mmCIF file of C-alpha atoms and ligand atoms in Angstrom:
data_model
loop_
_atom_site.group_PDB
_atom_site.id
_atom_site.type_symbol
_atom_site.label_atom_id
_atom_site.label_comp_id
_atom_site.label_asym_id
_atom_site.label_seq_id
_atom_site.Cartn_x
_atom_site.Cartn_y
_atom_site.Cartn_z
ATOM 1 C CA UNK W 140 0.000 0.000 0.000
ATOM 2 C CA UNK W 141 1.350 3.415 -0.910
ATOM 3 C CA UNK W 142 1.751 6.084 1.719
ATOM 4 C CA UNK W 143 -0.607 8.999 2.265
ATOM 5 C CA UNK W 144 1.580 11.906 3.360
ATOM 6 C CA UNK W 145 -0.787 14.833 3.529
ATOM 7 C CA UNK W 146 -0.895 18.502 4.427
ATOM 8 C CA UNK W 147 -4.225 20.071 5.282
ATOM 9 C CA UNK W 148 -4.801 23.769 4.564
ATOM 10 C CA UNK W 149 -7.883 25.907 4.965
ATOM 11 C CA UNK W 150 -9.279 29.008 6.616
ATOM 12 C CA UNK W 151 -10.936 28.785 10.022
ATOM 13 C CA UNK W 152 -14.562 27.740 9.684
ATOM 14 C CA UNK W 153 -14.167 25.857 6.389
ATOM 15 C CA UNK W 154 -14.523 22.464 8.055
ATOM 16 C CA UNK W 155 -10.865 21.474 8.172
ATOM 17 C CA UNK W 156 -11.214 19.910 11.642
ATOM 18 C CA UNK W 157 -14.114 17.721 10.528
ATOM 19 C CA UNK W 158 -12.194 16.519 7.477
ATOM 20 C CA UNK W 159 -9.106 15.851 9.598
ATOM 21 C CA UNK W 160 -11.226 13.618 11.858
ATOM 22 C CA UNK W 161 -12.518 11.711 8.826
ATOM 23 C CA UNK W 162 -9.029 11.198 7.438
ATOM 24 C CA UNK W 163 -7.868 9.848 10.779
ATOM 25 C CA UNK W 164 -10.653 7.294 10.991
ATOM 26 C CA UNK W 165 -11.026 6.445 7.277
ATOM 27 C CA UNK W 166 -7.339 5.853 6.649
ATOM 28 C CA UNK W 167 -6.034 5.338 10.195
ATOM 29 C CA UNK W 168 -3.565 8.164 9.747
ATOM 30 C CA UNK W 169 -2.003 9.995 12.671
ATOM 31 C CA UNK W 170 -2.969 13.657 12.785
ATOM 32 C CA UNK W 171 -0.302 16.176 13.707
ATOM 33 C CA UNK W 172 -1.529 19.617 14.659
ATOM 34 C CA UNK W 173 1.624 21.619 15.300
ATOM 35 C CA UNK W 174 0.431 23.194 18.545
ATOM 36 C CA UNK W 175 -0.530 19.813 19.985
ATOM 37 C CA UNK W 176 2.697 18.015 19.162
ATOM 38 C CA UNK W 177 4.766 20.912 20.449
ATOM 39 C CA UNK W 178 2.881 20.758 23.744
ATOM 40 C CA UNK W 179 3.294 16.967 23.816
ATOM 41 C CA UNK W 180 7.066 17.241 23.248
ATOM 42 C CA UNK W 181 7.330 19.742 26.090
ATOM 43 C CA UNK W 182 5.320 17.472 28.374
ATOM 44 C CA UNK W 183 7.409 14.397 27.504
ATOM 45 C CA UNK W 184 10.507 16.479 28.252
ATOM 46 C CA UNK W 185 12.245 15.175 25.164
ATOM 47 C CA UNK W 186 15.420 16.982 24.088
ATOM 48 C CA UNK W 187 13.498 19.007 21.530
ATOM 49 C CA UNK W 188 10.715 19.600 24.019
ATOM 50 C CA UNK W 189 13.159 21.068 26.529
ATOM 51 C CA UNK W 190 14.604 23.375 23.888
ATOM 52 C CA UNK W 191 11.121 24.485 22.813
ATOM 53 C CA UNK W 192 10.196 25.123 26.434
ATOM 54 C CA UNK W 193 13.054 27.591 26.881
ATOM 55 C CA UNK W 194 11.561 29.765 24.155
ATOM 56 C CA UNK W 195 8.031 29.386 25.469
ATOM 57 C CA UNK W 196 9.046 30.228 29.049
ATOM 58 C CA UNK W 197 10.626 33.431 27.784
ATOM 59 C CA UNK W 198 7.435 34.222 25.903
ATOM 60 C CA UNK W 199 9.260 33.919 22.560
ATOM 61 C CA UNK W 200 8.068 32.152 19.439
ATOM 62 C CA UNK W 201 9.573 28.715 18.924
ATOM 63 C CA UNK W 202 11.811 29.050 15.821
ATOM 64 C CA UNK W 203 10.877 27.372 12.532
ATOM 65 C CA UNK W 204 13.733 24.886 12.484
ATOM 66 C CA UNK W 205 12.950 23.637 15.984
ATOM 67 C CA UNK W 206 9.246 23.197 15.174
ATOM 68 C CA UNK W 207 10.391 21.462 11.994
ATOM 69 C CA UNK W 208 12.510 19.012 13.973
ATOM 70 C CA UNK W 209 9.622 18.242 16.331
ATOM 71 C CA UNK W 210 7.358 17.540 13.353
ATOM 72 C CA UNK W 211 9.940 15.412 11.550
ATOM 73 C CA UNK W 212 10.521 13.474 14.746
ATOM 74 C CA UNK W 213 6.850 12.474 14.628
ATOM 75 C CA UNK W 214 6.832 11.680 10.927
ATOM 76 C CA UNK W 215 9.822 9.405 11.377
ATOM 77 C CA UNK W 216 7.939 7.085 13.705
ATOM 78 C CA UNK W 217 6.188 3.737 13.461
ATOM 79 C CA UNK W 218 2.707 5.201 13.725
ATOM 80 C CA UNK W 219 3.320 7.435 10.688
ATOM 81 C CA UNK W 220 4.797 4.678 8.535
ATOM 82 C CA UNK W 221 1.773 4.569 6.200
ATOM 83 C CA UNK W 222 1.287 8.312 6.197
ATOM 84 C CA UNK W 223 0.183 11.308 8.236
ATOM 85 C CA UNK W 224 -1.950 14.427 8.179
ATOM 86 C CA UNK W 225 -0.189 17.687 8.998
ATOM 87 C CA UNK W 226 -2.175 20.696 10.180
ATOM 88 C CA UNK W 227 -0.521 24.019 10.978
ATOM 89 C CA UNK W 228 2.799 22.998 9.459
ATOM 90 C CA UNK W 229 4.341 24.133 7.198
ATOM 91 C CA UNK W 230 3.274 27.713 7.799
ATOM 92 C CA UNK W 231 6.069 29.406 5.853
ATOM 93 C CA UNK W 232 8.093 28.663 2.732
ATOM 94 C CA UNK W 233 11.090 28.032 4.988
ATOM 95 C CA UNK W 234 9.157 25.373 6.870
ATOM 96 C CA UNK W 235 7.916 23.872 3.602
ATOM 97 C CA UNK W 236 11.500 23.596 2.426
ATOM 98 C CA UNK W 237 12.494 21.998 5.708
ATOM 99 C CA UNK W 238 9.708 19.445 5.438
ATOM 100 C CA UNK W 239 10.652 18.665 1.850
ATOM 101 C CA UNK W 240 14.283 18.012 2.755
ATOM 102 C CA UNK W 241 13.361 15.974 5.825
ATOM 103 C CA UNK W 242 11.035 13.742 3.815
ATOM 104 C CA UNK W 243 13.707 13.323 1.169
ATOM 105 C CA UNK W 244 16.088 12.214 3.896
ATOM 106 C CA UNK W 245 13.574 9.547 4.875
ATOM 107 C CA UNK W 246 13.133 8.576 1.204
ATOM 108 C CA UNK W 247 9.534 9.692 1.318
ATOM 109 C CA UNK W 248 7.576 12.450 -0.370
ATOM 110 C CA UNK W 249 4.367 14.420 -0.004
ATOM 111 C CA UNK W 250 1.310 12.798 -1.537
ATOM 112 C CA UNK W 251 -0.783 15.960 -1.682
ATOM 113 C CA UNK W 252 -1.692 19.239 -0.051
ATOM 114 C CA UNK W 253 -5.434 19.403 0.501
ATOM 115 C CA UNK W 254 -6.831 22.933 0.455
ATOM 116 C CA UNK W 255 -10.369 23.308 1.763
ATOM 117 C CA UNK W 256 -11.638 26.632 0.478
ATOM 118 C CA UNK W 257 -14.475 28.910 1.497
ATOM 119 C CA UNK W 258 -15.081 32.546 0.577
ATOM 120 C CA UNK W 259 -14.382 35.080 3.329
ATOM 121 C CA UNK W 260 -18.018 36.149 3.625
ATOM 122 C CA UNK W 261 -19.070 32.525 4.164
ATOM 123 C CA UNK W 262 -16.429 32.019 6.864
ATOM 124 C CA UNK W 263 -17.529 35.248 8.550
ATOM 125 C CA UNK W 264 -21.178 34.179 8.417
ATOM 126 C CA UNK W 265 -20.388 30.751 9.903
ATOM 127 C CA UNK W 266 -18.061 31.870 12.676
ATOM 128 C CA UNK W 267 -19.558 35.171 13.787
ATOM 129 C CA UNK W 268 -22.985 33.526 14.143
ATOM 130 C CA UNK W 269 -21.750 30.875 16.566
ATOM 131 C CA UNK W 270 -22.961 30.984 20.170
ATOM 132 C CA UNK W 271 -21.893 28.771 23.055
ATOM 133 C CA UNK W 272 -23.748 28.049 26.279
ATOM 134 C CA UNK W 273 -21.771 29.354 29.210
ATOM 135 C CA UNK W 274 -22.325 26.417 31.554
ATOM 136 C CA UNK W 275 -21.869 23.351 29.358
ATOM 137 C CA UNK W 276 -20.508 24.512 26.020
ATOM 138 C CA UNK W 277 -23.511 23.452 23.903
ATOM 139 C CA UNK W 278 -23.201 25.170 20.549
ATOM 140 C CA UNK W 279 -25.721 27.047 18.422
ATOM 141 C CA UNK W 280 -25.753 29.278 15.375
ATOM 142 C CA UNK W 281 -27.994 32.340 15.189
ATOM 143 C CA UNK W 282 -28.836 31.548 11.568
ATOM 144 C CA UNK W 283 -28.317 27.811 10.960
ATOM 145 C CA UNK W 284 -29.121 26.318 14.366
ATOM 146 C CA UNK W 285 -30.884 28.881 16.587
ATOM 147 C CA UNK W 286 -32.101 28.039 20.109
ATOM 148 C CA UNK W 287 -35.849 28.093 20.834
ATOM 149 C CA UNK W 288 -35.442 31.060 23.188
ATOM 150 C CA UNK W 289 -33.078 33.617 21.785
ATOM 151 C CA UNK W 290 -29.957 33.938 23.926
ATOM 152 C CA UNK W 291 -30.565 30.845 26.075
ATOM 153 C CA UNK W 292 -29.525 27.195 25.839
ATOM 154 C CA UNK W 293 -32.311 24.724 24.991
ATOM 155 C CA UNK W 294 -30.788 22.022 27.148
ATOM 156 C CA UNK W 295 -29.935 23.769 30.393
ATOM 157 C CA UNK W 296 -31.276 27.326 30.072
ATOM 158 C CA UNK W 297 -27.866 28.909 30.579
ATOM 159 C CA UNK W 298 -26.861 32.118 28.818
ATOM 160 C CA UNK W 299 -25.438 31.866 25.299
ATOM 161 C CA UNK W 300 -22.277 33.845 24.655
ATOM 162 C CA UNK W 301 -20.014 34.557 21.703
ATOM 163 C CA UNK W 302 -16.444 33.356 22.105
ATOM 164 C CA UNK W 303 -13.774 36.013 21.604
ATOM 165 C CA UNK W 304 -12.394 33.964 18.688
ATOM 166 C CA UNK W 305 -15.743 34.253 16.909
ATOM 167 C CA UNK W 306 -16.170 38.013 17.239
ATOM 168 C CA UNK W 307 -16.375 39.771 13.884
ATOM 169 C CA UNK W 308 -13.169 41.767 14.198
ATOM 170 C CA UNK W 309 -11.237 38.708 15.411
ATOM 171 C CA UNK W 310 -12.569 36.554 12.585
ATOM 172 C CA UNK W 311 -11.559 39.191 10.045
ATOM 173 C CA UNK W 312 -8.105 39.385 11.575
ATOM 174 C CA UNK W 313 -7.692 35.584 11.602
ATOM 175 C CA UNK W 314 -8.725 35.473 7.945
ATOM 176 C CA UNK W 315 -6.204 38.167 7.061
ATOM 177 C CA UNK W 316 -3.415 36.242 8.761
ATOM 178 C CA UNK W 317 -4.537 33.026 7.086
ATOM 179 C CA UNK W 318 -4.474 34.509 3.571
ATOM 180 C CA UNK W 319 -1.127 36.172 4.097
ATOM 181 C CA UNK W 320 0.501 32.973 5.390
ATOM 182 C CA UNK W 321 -1.174 30.559 3.025
ATOM 183 C CA UNK W 322 -0.845 32.304 -0.334
ATOM 184 C CA UNK W 323 2.867 31.509 -0.866
ATOM 185 C CA UNK W 324 2.311 27.882 0.212
ATOM 186 C CA UNK W 325 -0.618 27.472 -2.150
ATOM 187 C CA UNK W 326 1.492 28.875 -4.993
ATOM 188 C CA UNK W 327 4.368 26.554 -4.128
ATOM 189 C CA UNK W 328 2.290 23.380 -3.987
ATOM 190 C CA UNK W 329 0.327 24.394 -7.063
ATOM 191 C CA UNK W 330 3.584 24.765 -8.972
ATOM 192 C CA UNK W 331 4.745 21.363 -7.695
ATOM 193 C CA UNK W 332 1.476 19.780 -8.834
ATOM 194 C CA UNK W 333 0.653 18.690 -5.295
ATOM 195 C CA UNK W 334 -2.255 21.011 -4.573
ATOM 196 C CA UNK W 335 -5.820 19.669 -4.552
ATOM 197 C CA UNK W 336 -8.699 22.095 -3.948
ATOM 198 C CA UNK W 337 -11.986 21.277 -2.221
ATOM 199 C CA UNK W 338 -15.140 23.350 -1.923
ATOM 200 C CA UNK W 339 -15.668 23.930 1.794
ATOM 201 C CA UNK W 340 -19.124 25.411 1.209
ATOM 202 C CA UNK W 341 -20.390 21.896 0.391
ATOM 203 C CA UNK W 342 -21.628 19.589 3.142
ATOM 204 C CA UNK W 343 -18.960 17.764 5.188
ATOM 205 C CA UNK W 344 -20.099 14.464 3.600
ATOM 206 C CA UNK W 345 -19.643 15.822 0.091
ATOM 207 C CA UNK W 346 -16.220 17.266 0.876
ATOM 208 C CA UNK W 347 -15.214 13.958 2.451
ATOM 209 C CA UNK W 348 -16.399 12.115 -0.668
ATOM 210 C CA UNK W 349 -14.344 14.373 -2.914
ATOM 211 C CA UNK W 350 -11.254 13.973 -0.759
ATOM 212 C CA UNK W 351 -11.593 10.182 -0.746
ATOM 213 C CA UNK W 352 -12.023 10.074 -4.512
ATOM 214 C CA UNK W 353 -8.978 12.299 -4.980
ATOM 215 C CA UNK W 354 -6.816 10.163 -2.692
ATOM 216 C CA UNK W 355 -7.946 6.980 -4.436
ATOM 217 C CA UNK W 356 -6.874 8.473 -7.779
ATOM 218 C CA UNK W 357 -3.531 9.586 -6.391
ATOM 219 C CA UNK W 358 -2.865 6.104 -5.066
ATOM 220 C CA UNK W 359 -3.714 4.525 -8.399
ATOM 221 C CA UNK W 360 -1.371 6.920 -10.161
ATOM 222 C CA UNK W 361 1.429 6.028 -7.758
ATOM 223 C CA UNK W 362 1.028 2.348 -8.514
ATOM 224 C CA UNK W 363 1.321 2.860 -12.264
HETATM 225 ZN ZN1 ZN S 152 -26.177 24.292 27.430
#
């Protein structure tokens, strides 16, 4: 069986998390979200984790090459032998280059970069309409999934609030950062023929179907 070495890209609110979950279960691939594995390395007190911690304790950003090493450490493990899903790495062209060289060193290569797209106004509509119940975290959407009594949770009557992350100005800012960071990566992987685009405005089932069909084709091509 050929490997599935995947990168997942997409703006917040385009359903990337849902698709990551599907990939994990459908193909039994380990999922590496950069933040999570960095925290795990720190907790395990591995060599790299200790180095990363020094930066974090000082309130500094962990440098690209160190994050790269933590990621590569994971990729070069038994659990990732048949492939992996990367989320949040690479974030820069430098990191992409690092990943490319590391994979080459392991005699492996990227299968594809999956870009789940959604127009800004759709992302804004989805995220800024989200409400969460303060007591138990039940989620609603003012437009797509409103509670029976406006402002209150159906299940426990607690007040519904908007998370700071979902506030309009924050969403706009997150989108700006996303576009700025992602554009060069999209161009790079497009040029390399590795980019596959998916319409994040479709239902999660449809997007999942398209991703599965794409991966099946890629695997067939690899076997030829
Ligand atoms: Zn509730």
